[in-house]
Structure formats: C-alpha cells, structure tokens
Amino acid sequence: MAGFFREHSLPIVFSVLLHGLLAAAIIFAAYFSFHRPPTPIQPIPIDAQVVDSQVLKQAQQAIAERSAQAAAQAKAAADAKAAAEAKAAADADAQRQADAKKADEAAQADKAAADKAAADKVAAEKAAADKAAAAESKRQADAKAAMEAQKALEAKRAEDARQAQEAKRAEEQKRQDDAKRAADAKAKADRESELKRQLASEEHDNAVQSGPLRDQYMARLQARIQNAWIRPPSARVGLDCLVQVTQVPGGEVTSAQVTQCNGDAVTRQSIENAVYRASPLPMPDDPALFSRTFAFHFHPDQ
C-alpha cells in the first residue's frame, strides 16, 4: 500500500486539493450568501438565479459524495495497487525464491560439476600417474630386460670367446703335441738312423782300421815324412822314434812331437821338422782312415 501511495502520490494530492478547493469555493460562496448584508434593491431589472439551501446542500452532498467516491476510488486504486504490489512482491519473492532455488540448484549443479570436474581431474591425474607409472615400470622392465639380454649376450660372447680360446689352445696344444710327436718320432728316427750310421761307420772304421788299407795309408804317411827328412850327422844307425802328429782335414799339420826316441835332440828336432815339411800330408782313399791325431814309428833304416 505504501508503495502504491508513493507511486501515485502526486495525482492523489492534486485530486484532493482540487476537490478541497471546489468544496471551499462552494462553502465560501454559500457563507457570503448567508452573511452578506442585503443590498438595496435597485429598480434595475436583475437577471439572477436564486440558489436554494436545499440545492446547495445537495451540491455539497454531491461534492462530498464525489470526494468520497474519489477517495474510495483512490483507496480502491491504492488497494489494487497495494494488492498488485503485494502480488508483485509475492511474485518477486516467489521469483526470488525460485531464482534463489535456481541459483542454489545452479550452485549445487556447479558444485557437482566442479566436484565432478575435480574428481575427473583427480581420476585423470591418477590415470595419467598410473599410466606414467606403468610406462616407467615398463621402461624399467624393458631396460632391465635389455640389460639382462646384453649381459646374457656378453656372457655368451665371453663363453664363446673362452670356448674358442680353449679350442684354439687345444688345437695349438694338439698341433704342438703332434709336432712334438712328429719331432720326437723324427728325432727318434734320426737317432736310430744316426745310430745305424754310427754303427755302420764304426763297423766300417773298424773294418778299415783293422784292414790292409790302414797299413797302406800309414806307410804312405811314413814315406812322405821320411822323404822330407834331412838326416843330421849325429843320427845313429837303427834310429827308432815314436812321433805324435796332429792334422786338420786336408792334411795340414798343426803339431808334431817326438815322444820316444833313441836319438839325440838334434835328431829329434830334425824328425819334427820333416813332419812340418811333409805337410800337407796325403789324404787316404777312404775318409774313414783319416784321423786328426795319429802316431807312428819313425825308423828310416828299415
């Protein structure tokens, strides 16, 4: 109601003032009509209208009725306005409540959406973390598997290298053993051959040394040395001296020494000089007869 009056205060005040002025004018006219002193009647004819009190009362009553009607209309309008305002206020309150409910629902929906978004984010982060953890676990597993595979490969390579090295050593050992066996067999064969050769040579040498060829060779040596001997005046008849001679292959004499002799020193020296003059001594027909050192009896008179 107060809102209605505030909204229509100017028209209501204007209407009340207008009716009040009209009523005051009517009352003022009626008051002067009853209390004004009578004026002398002029003989001039007057065109006037006499107002009966009953008529005035009716006019006042009409004015009052109109004022009451206006007031009632104003009151009705005010009541209608108040009712409208009340309804508007109720509608506004209902709207506010509806808006508040809607806002609350929206807030709840927003909160639910926010909670869902937060839950989705947490779930997404957890899923991402789980995925990252799974990826990291897989990476570590792959790295471990790769490392183990690398270790296994290196171990296999090392084992293959060890086996190859052992095989190489075994092959080398076998080769060495085979070579040693071959060398031993060859050495044994060489020793046997050399032994056979030595035996044959010894047999040959023994045969040659004990045969007539040696006597012939020694006779040639003695003849060669005796032919080179210059007999000194002091040499006695029946001279017999044992001479030790050393020669090198080719017959070159390197040493001559009379060890036993029945002659004097001059004779001995002459015999040694004869040996050096006879150098190089003749070589035997059979190499088995050659000896680096030999001894013979020097007796030129026989």
mmCIF file of C-alpha atoms in Angstrom:
data_model
loop_
_atom_site.group_PDB
_atom_site.id
_atom_site.type_symbol
_atom_site.label_atom_id
_atom_site.label_comp_id
_atom_site.label_asym_id
_atom_site.label_seq_id
_atom_site.Cartn_x
_atom_site.Cartn_y
_atom_site.Cartn_z
ATOM 1 C CA MET A 1 0.000 0.000 0.000
ATOM 2 C CA ALA A 2 2.731 2.421 0.958
ATOM 3 C CA GLY A 3 4.362 1.707 -2.354
ATOM 4 C CA PHE A 4 1.095 2.476 -4.162
ATOM 5 C CA PHE A 5 0.791 5.856 -2.410
ATOM 6 C CA ARG A 6 4.366 6.672 -3.079
ATOM 7 C CA GLU A 7 3.931 5.823 -6.746
ATOM 8 C CA HIS A 8 0.580 7.796 -7.161
ATOM 9 C CA SER A 9 1.089 10.493 -4.507
ATOM 10 C CA LEU A 10 1.102 13.418 -6.953
ATOM 11 C CA PRO A 11 -2.225 12.602 -8.691
ATOM 12 C CA ILE A 12 -3.893 11.795 -5.372
ATOM 13 C CA VAL A 13 -2.700 15.043 -3.781
ATOM 14 C CA PHE A 14 -3.754 17.025 -6.834
ATOM 15 C CA SER A 15 -7.190 15.377 -6.841
ATOM 16 C CA VAL A 16 -7.675 16.022 -3.102
ATOM 17 C CA LEU A 17 -6.577 19.643 -3.428
ATOM 18 C CA LEU A 18 -8.861 20.168 -6.420
ATOM 19 C CA HIS A 19 -11.831 18.746 -4.562
ATOM 20 C CA GLY A 20 -10.880 20.699 -1.470
ATOM 21 C CA LEU A 21 -10.692 23.962 -3.414
ATOM 22 C CA LEU A 22 -14.025 23.232 -5.086
ATOM 23 C CA ALA A 23 -15.621 22.485 -1.740
ATOM 24 C CA ALA A 24 -14.014 25.612 -0.210
ATOM 25 C CA ALA A 25 -15.310 27.719 -3.081
ATOM 26 C CA ILE A 26 -18.794 26.357 -2.664
ATOM 27 C CA ILE A 27 -18.710 26.856 1.092
ATOM 28 C CA PHE A 28 -17.226 30.310 0.724
ATOM 29 C CA ALA A 29 -19.937 31.273 -1.755
ATOM 30 C CA ALA A 30 -22.614 29.888 0.482
ATOM 31 C CA TYR A 31 -21.158 31.668 3.523
ATOM 32 C CA PHE A 32 -21.154 35.031 1.844
ATOM 33 C CA SER A 33 -24.587 34.404 0.512
ATOM 34 C CA PHE A 34 -25.957 33.961 4.034
ATOM 35 C CA HIS A 35 -23.900 36.609 5.855
ATOM 36 C CA ARG A 36 -23.565 39.384 3.347
ATOM 37 C CA PRO A 37 -25.815 42.442 4.201
ATOM 38 C CA PRO A 38 -28.603 42.910 1.816
ATOM 39 C CA THR A 39 -28.011 45.452 -0.790
ATOM 40 C CA PRO A 40 -30.686 47.926 -1.644
ATOM 41 C CA ILE A 41 -32.861 46.785 -4.400
ATOM 42 C CA GLN A 42 -32.326 48.751 -7.439
ATOM 43 C CA PRO A 43 -35.115 49.279 -9.736
ATOM 44 C CA ILE A 44 -32.920 47.984 -12.476
ATOM 45 C CA PRO A 45 -34.126 44.650 -13.553
ATOM 46 C CA ILE A 46 -31.669 41.839 -12.487
ATOM 47 C CA ASP A 47 -31.295 38.594 -14.271
ATOM 48 C CA ALA A 48 -30.324 36.306 -11.312
ATOM 49 C CA GLN A 49 -30.817 32.799 -10.138
ATOM 50 C CA VAL A 50 -31.800 32.049 -6.631
ATOM 51 C CA VAL A 51 -29.925 29.211 -5.014
ATOM 52 C CA ASP A 52 -31.985 27.215 -2.622
ATOM 53 C CA SER A 53 -30.224 25.888 0.503
ATOM 54 C CA GLN A 54 -31.531 22.517 -0.305
ATOM 55 C CA VAL A 55 -29.844 22.717 -3.639
ATOM 56 C CA LEU A 56 -26.643 23.904 -2.011
ATOM 57 C CA LYS A 57 -26.834 21.099 0.459
ATOM 58 C CA GLN A 58 -27.378 18.704 -2.381
ATOM 59 C CA ALA A 59 -24.429 20.215 -4.206
ATOM 60 C CA GLN A 60 -22.294 19.908 -1.112
ATOM 61 C CA GLN A 61 -23.527 16.368 -0.661
ATOM 62 C CA ALA A 62 -22.730 15.673 -4.301
ATOM 63 C CA ILE A 63 -19.286 17.158 -3.825
ATOM 64 C CA ALA A 64 -18.811 15.122 -0.687
ATOM 65 C CA GLU A 65 -20.048 12.025 -2.472
ATOM 66 C CA ARG A 66 -17.751 12.743 -5.340
ATOM 67 C CA SER A 67 -14.917 13.310 -2.864
ATOM 68 C CA ALA A 68 -15.817 10.083 -1.076
ATOM 69 C CA GLN A 69 -16.158 8.333 -4.377
ATOM 70 C CA ALA A 70 -12.818 9.776 -5.459
ATOM 71 C CA ALA A 71 -11.360 8.761 -2.100
ATOM 72 C CA ALA A 72 -12.930 5.329 -2.465
ATOM 73 C CA GLN A 73 -11.618 5.109 -5.980
ATOM 74 C CA ALA A 74 -8.275 6.322 -4.750
ATOM 75 C CA LYS A 75 -8.480 3.816 -1.888
ATOM 76 C CA ALA A 76 -9.588 1.118 -4.303
ATOM 77 C CA ALA A 77 -6.798 2.096 -6.642
ATOM 78 C CA ALA A 78 -4.417 2.205 -3.703
ATOM 79 C CA ASP A 79 -5.746 -1.155 -2.505
ATOM 80 C CA ALA A 80 -5.481 -2.534 -6.012
ATOM 81 C CA LYS A 81 -2.069 -1.059 -6.313
ATOM 82 C CA ALA A 82 -1.154 -2.412 -2.907
ATOM 83 C CA ALA A 83 -2.579 -5.796 -3.891
ATOM 84 C CA ALA A 84 -0.692 -5.587 -7.159
ATOM 85 C CA GLU A 85 2.422 -4.556 -5.292
ATOM 86 C CA ALA A 86 1.797 -7.286 -2.758
ATOM 87 C CA LYS A 87 1.260 -9.726 -5.575
ATOM 88 C CA ALA A 88 4.261 -8.271 -7.342
ATOM 89 C CA ALA A 89 6.192 -8.515 -4.088
ATOM 90 C CA ALA A 90 4.902 -12.072 -3.626
ATOM 91 C CA ASP A 91 5.705 -12.825 -7.241
ATOM 92 C CA ALA A 92 9.059 -11.126 -6.792
ATOM 93 C CA ASP A 93 9.608 -13.069 -3.581
ATOM 94 C CA ALA A 94 8.473 -16.236 -5.330
ATOM 95 C CA GLN A 95 10.713 -15.287 -8.232
ATOM 96 C CA ARG A 96 13.494 -14.532 -5.789
ATOM 97 C CA GLN A 97 12.877 -17.843 -4.099
ATOM 98 C CA ALA A 98 12.687 -19.508 -7.484
ATOM 99 C CA ASP A 99 15.807 -17.615 -8.533
ATOM 100 C CA ALA A 100 17.415 -18.474 -5.220
ATOM 101 C CA LYS A 101 16.367 -22.101 -5.659
ATOM 102 C CA LYS A 102 17.522 -21.976 -9.230
ATOM 103 C CA ALA A 103 20.737 -20.272 -8.149
ATOM 104 C CA ASP A 104 21.086 -22.841 -5.359
ATOM 105 C CA GLU A 105 20.409 -25.602 -7.842
ATOM 106 C CA ALA A 106 22.808 -23.954 -10.261
ATOM 107 C CA ALA A 107 25.320 -23.596 -7.427
ATOM 108 C CA GLN A 108 24.748 -27.203 -6.482
ATOM 109 C CA ALA A 109 24.988 -28.146 -10.147
ATOM 110 C CA ASP A 110 28.140 -26.022 -10.419
ATOM 111 C CA LYS A 111 29.442 -27.587 -7.235
ATOM 112 C CA ALA A 112 28.528 -31.022 -8.532
ATOM 113 C CA ALA A 113 30.115 -30.127 -11.853
ATOM 114 C CA ALA A 114 33.132 -28.726 -10.026
ATOM 115 C CA ASP A 115 33.249 -31.808 -7.798
ATOM 116 C CA LYS A 116 32.857 -33.993 -10.872
ATOM 117 C CA ALA A 117 35.485 -31.947 -12.696
ATOM 118 C CA ALA A 118 37.755 -32.194 -9.646
ATOM 119 C CA ALA A 119 37.023 -35.912 -9.396
ATOM 120 C CA ASP A 120 37.568 -36.268 -13.147
ATOM 121 C CA LYS A 121 40.788 -34.277 -12.826
ATOM 122 C CA VAL A 122 41.915 -36.409 -9.901
ATOM 123 C CA ALA A 123 40.885 -39.516 -11.838
ATOM 124 C CA ALA A 124 42.637 -38.189 -14.945
ATOM 125 C CA GLU A 125 45.720 -37.274 -12.924
ATOM 126 C CA LYS A 126 45.606 -40.682 -11.231
ATOM 127 C CA ALA A 127 45.121 -42.337 -14.615
ATOM 128 C CA ALA A 128 47.972 -40.253 -16.030
ATOM 129 C CA ALA A 129 50.090 -41.071 -12.977
ATOM 130 C CA ASP A 130 49.159 -44.745 -13.283
ATOM 131 C CA LYS A 131 49.888 -44.608 -16.988
ATOM 132 C CA ALA A 132 53.193 -42.831 -16.332
ATOM 133 C CA ALA A 133 53.974 -45.319 -13.559
ATOM 134 C CA ALA A 134 53.059 -48.181 -15.877
ATOM 135 C CA ALA A 135 55.162 -46.617 -18.641
ATOM 136 C CA GLU A 136 58.053 -46.092 -16.228
ATOM 137 C CA SER A 137 57.636 -49.633 -14.917
ATOM 138 C CA LYS A 138 57.575 -50.923 -18.489
ATOM 139 C CA ARG A 139 60.595 -48.757 -19.351
ATOM 140 C CA GLN A 140 62.455 -50.074 -16.325
ATOM 141 C CA ALA A 141 61.354 -53.619 -17.161
ATOM 142 C CA ASP A 142 62.446 -53.107 -20.769
ATOM 143 C CA ALA A 143 65.716 -51.559 -19.597
ATOM 144 C CA LYS A 144 66.238 -54.449 -17.172
ATOM 145 C CA ALA A 145 65.356 -56.950 -19.876
ATOM 146 C CA ALA A 146 67.690 -55.160 -22.310
ATOM 147 C CA MET A 147 70.440 -55.089 -19.668
ATOM 148 C CA GLU A 148 69.909 -58.756 -18.882
ATOM 149 C CA ALA A 149 69.862 -59.525 -22.603
ATOM 150 C CA GLN A 150 73.067 -57.502 -23.009
ATOM 151 C CA LYS A 151 74.623 -59.313 -20.052
ATOM 152 C CA ALA A 152 73.483 -62.642 -21.473
ATOM 153 C CA LEU A 153 74.885 -61.653 -24.870
ATOM 154 C CA GLU A 154 78.156 -60.536 -23.309
ATOM 155 C CA ALA A 155 78.251 -63.701 -21.209
ATOM 156 C CA LYS A 156 77.584 -65.764 -24.353
ATOM 157 C CA ARG A 157 80.245 -63.843 -26.229
ATOM 158 C CA ALA A 158 82.640 -64.336 -23.332
ATOM 159 C CA GLU A 159 81.742 -68.034 -23.179
ATOM 160 C CA ASP A 160 82.083 -68.333 -26.957
ATOM 161 C CA ALA A 161 85.405 -66.490 -26.763
ATOM 162 C CA ARG A 162 86.509 -68.737 -23.878
ATOM 163 C CA GLN A 163 85.440 -71.856 -25.742
ATOM 164 C CA ALA A 164 87.085 -70.559 -28.909
ATOM 165 C CA GLN A 165 90.220 -69.749 -26.906
ATOM 166 C CA GLU A 166 90.125 -73.168 -25.280
ATOM 167 C CA ALA A 167 89.528 -74.756 -28.667
ATOM 168 C CA LYS A 168 92.397 -72.696 -30.060
ATOM 169 C CA ARG A 169 94.603 -73.673 -27.144
ATOM 170 C CA ALA A 170 93.515 -77.288 -27.517
ATOM 171 C CA GLU A 171 94.198 -77.103 -31.248
ATOM 172 C CA GLU A 172 97.517 -75.390 -30.604
ATOM 173 C CA GLN A 173 98.332 -77.963 -27.914
ATOM 174 C CA LYS A 174 97.334 -80.745 -30.289
ATOM 175 C CA ARG A 175 99.436 -79.158 -33.007
ATOM 176 C CA GLN A 176 102.321 -78.827 -30.592
ATOM 177 C CA ASP A 177 101.767 -82.371 -29.363
ATOM 178 C CA ASP A 178 101.542 -83.592 -32.946
ATOM 179 C CA ALA A 179 104.614 -81.546 -33.822
ATOM 180 C CA LYS A 180 106.381 -82.833 -30.718
ATOM 181 C CA ARG A 181 105.367 -86.394 -31.510
ATOM 182 C CA ALA A 182 106.458 -85.844 -35.083
ATOM 183 C CA ALA A 183 109.668 -84.228 -33.880
ATOM 184 C CA ASP A 184 110.169 -86.986 -31.347
ATOM 185 C CA ALA A 185 109.451 -89.562 -34.000
ATOM 186 C CA LYS A 186 111.801 -87.767 -36.397
ATOM 187 C CA ALA A 187 114.400 -87.365 -33.663
ATOM 188 C CA LYS A 188 113.975 -90.997 -32.765
ATOM 189 C CA ALA A 189 114.212 -91.918 -36.428
ATOM 190 C CA ASP A 190 117.207 -89.586 -36.786
ATOM 191 C CA ARG A 191 118.780 -91.070 -33.674
ATOM 192 C CA GLU A 192 118.103 -94.541 -34.933
ATOM 193 C CA SER A 193 119.419 -93.554 -38.355
ATOM 194 C CA GLU A 194 122.408 -91.833 -36.801
ATOM 195 C CA LEU A 195 122.957 -94.783 -34.537
ATOM 196 C CA LYS A 196 122.725 -97.079 -37.505
ATOM 197 C CA ARG A 197 125.047 -94.765 -39.408
ATOM 198 C CA GLN A 198 127.437 -94.598 -36.493
ATOM 199 C CA LEU A 199 127.270 -98.342 -36.086
ATOM 200 C CA ALA A 200 127.829 -98.778 -39.766
ATOM 201 C CA SER A 201 130.591 -96.173 -39.665
ATOM 202 C CA GLU A 202 132.170 -97.809 -36.644
ATOM 203 C CA GLU A 203 131.882 -101.165 -38.290
ATOM 204 C CA HIS A 204 133.366 -99.678 -41.441
ATOM 205 C CA ASP A 205 136.040 -97.842 -39.469
ATOM 206 C CA ASN A 206 136.828 -100.936 -37.512
ATOM 207 C CA ALA A 207 136.941 -102.895 -40.685
ATOM 208 C CA VAL A 208 139.092 -100.262 -42.368
ATOM 209 C CA GLN A 209 141.312 -99.687 -39.337
ATOM 210 C CA SER A 210 141.914 -103.380 -38.942
ATOM 211 C CA GLY A 211 142.324 -103.991 -42.653
ATOM 212 C CA PRO A 212 145.243 -103.552 -45.049
ATOM 213 C CA LEU A 213 144.109 -100.092 -46.169
ATOM 214 C CA ARG A 214 145.219 -98.528 -42.899
ATOM 215 C CA ASP A 215 148.618 -100.098 -43.122
ATOM 216 C CA GLN A 216 148.922 -98.795 -46.674
ATOM 217 C CA TYR A 217 147.833 -95.271 -45.584
ATOM 218 C CA MET A 218 150.268 -95.233 -42.661
ATOM 219 C CA ALA A 219 153.023 -96.438 -44.982
ATOM 220 C CA ARG A 220 152.298 -93.519 -47.296
ATOM 221 C CA LEU A 221 152.460 -91.075 -44.386
ATOM 222 C CA GLN A 222 155.733 -92.509 -43.132
ATOM 223 C CA ALA A 223 157.204 -92.493 -46.604
ATOM 224 C CA ARG A 224 156.143 -88.869 -47.120
ATOM 225 C CA ILE A 225 157.704 -87.776 -43.845
ATOM 226 C CA GLN A 226 160.884 -89.863 -44.296
ATOM 227 C CA ASN A 227 161.344 -88.403 -47.776
ATOM 228 C CA ALA A 228 161.148 -84.923 -46.216
ATOM 229 C CA TRP A 229 163.702 -85.799 -43.503
ATOM 230 C CA ILE A 230 167.218 -84.431 -43.688
ATOM 231 C CA ARG A 231 169.461 -86.827 -41.748
ATOM 232 C CA PRO A 232 171.761 -84.982 -39.346
ATOM 233 C CA PRO A 233 175.362 -86.205 -38.878
ATOM 234 C CA SER A 234 174.625 -87.248 -35.323
ATOM 235 C CA ALA A 235 171.807 -89.618 -36.311
ATOM 236 C CA ARG A 236 172.692 -93.133 -35.354
ATOM 237 C CA VAL A 237 172.042 -96.268 -37.309
ATOM 238 C CA GLY A 238 168.966 -98.192 -36.174
ATOM 239 C CA LEU A 239 167.133 -94.977 -35.263
ATOM 240 C CA ASP A 240 163.606 -95.694 -33.902
ATOM 241 C CA CYS A 241 161.415 -92.804 -32.664
ATOM 242 C CA LEU A 242 157.686 -92.577 -31.809
ATOM 243 C CA VAL A 243 156.166 -89.433 -33.399
ATOM 244 C CA GLN A 244 152.813 -87.877 -32.386
ATOM 245 C CA VAL A 245 151.166 -85.852 -35.232
ATOM 246 C CA THR A 246 148.062 -83.625 -35.293
ATOM 247 C CA GLN A 247 146.477 -82.625 -38.600
ATOM 248 C CA VAL A 248 143.346 -80.939 -39.881
ATOM 249 C CA PRO A 249 141.111 -82.082 -42.733
ATOM 250 C CA GLY A 250 143.104 -81.583 -45.887
ATOM 251 C CA GLY A 251 146.326 -82.914 -44.300
ATOM 252 C CA GLU A 252 147.688 -79.636 -42.889
ATOM 253 C CA VAL A 253 149.935 -80.451 -39.915
ATOM 254 C CA THR A 254 149.270 -78.391 -36.816
ATOM 255 C CA SER A 255 151.508 -80.204 -34.363
ATOM 256 C CA ALA A 256 154.426 -82.669 -34.444
ATOM 257 C CA GLN A 257 156.241 -84.076 -31.393
ATOM 258 C CA VAL A 258 158.716 -86.856 -30.897
ATOM 259 C CA THR A 259 157.725 -88.601 -27.675
ATOM 260 C CA GLN A 260 160.135 -91.513 -27.585
ATOM 261 C CA CYS A 261 163.422 -91.743 -29.488
ATOM 262 C CA ASN A 262 166.851 -93.370 -29.248
ATOM 263 C CA GLY A 263 168.430 -90.404 -30.946
ATOM 264 C CA ASP A 264 169.779 -87.125 -29.663
ATOM 265 C CA ALA A 265 167.997 -83.808 -29.537
ATOM 266 C CA VAL A 266 169.213 -82.726 -32.961
ATOM 267 C CA THR A 267 167.832 -85.909 -34.447
ATOM 268 C CA ARG A 268 164.534 -85.423 -32.721
ATOM 269 C CA GLN A 269 164.259 -81.849 -33.981
ATOM 270 C CA SER A 270 165.095 -82.953 -37.495
ATOM 271 C CA ILE A 271 162.285 -85.513 -37.390
ATOM 272 C CA GLU A 272 159.718 -82.886 -36.242
ATOM 273 C CA ASN A 273 160.958 -80.529 -38.978
ATOM 274 C CA ALA A 274 160.486 -83.323 -41.514
ATOM 275 C CA VAL A 275 156.851 -83.723 -40.436
ATOM 276 C CA TYR A 276 156.175 -79.977 -40.976
ATOM 277 C CA ARG A 277 157.952 -80.075 -44.356
ATOM 278 C CA ALA A 278 155.793 -83.033 -45.447
ATOM 279 C CA SER A 279 152.623 -81.004 -44.770
ATOM 280 C CA PRO A 280 150.081 -81.239 -46.230
ATOM 281 C CA LEU A 281 150.046 -84.952 -45.695
ATOM 282 C CA PRO A 282 148.384 -87.181 -48.274
ATOM 283 C CA MET A 283 144.728 -87.939 -47.747
ATOM 284 C CA PRO A 284 143.530 -91.520 -47.507
ATOM 285 C CA ASP A 285 141.470 -93.086 -50.266
ATOM 286 C CA ASP A 286 138.776 -93.913 -47.705
ATOM 287 C CA PRO A 287 137.769 -90.968 -45.480
ATOM 288 C CA ALA A 288 137.249 -93.439 -42.645
ATOM 289 C CA LEU A 289 141.019 -93.782 -42.440
ATOM 290 C CA PHE A 290 141.535 -90.066 -41.722
ATOM 291 C CA SER A 291 142.414 -89.270 -38.131
ATOM 292 C CA ARG A 292 143.200 -85.877 -36.725
ATOM 293 C CA THR A 293 145.776 -87.370 -34.394
ATOM 294 C CA PHE A 294 147.937 -90.354 -35.134
ATOM 295 C CA ALA A 295 151.258 -91.794 -34.009
ATOM 296 C CA PHE A 296 153.832 -93.781 -35.978
ATOM 297 C CA HIS A 297 157.328 -95.189 -35.541
ATOM 298 C CA PHE A 298 159.999 -93.345 -37.418
ATOM 299 C CA HIS A 299 162.772 -95.824 -38.312
ATOM 300 C CA PRO A 300 164.407 -94.776 -41.598
ATOM 301 C CA ASP A 301 166.909 -97.616 -41.617
ATOM 302 C CA GLN A 302 164.372 -100.410 -42.019
#
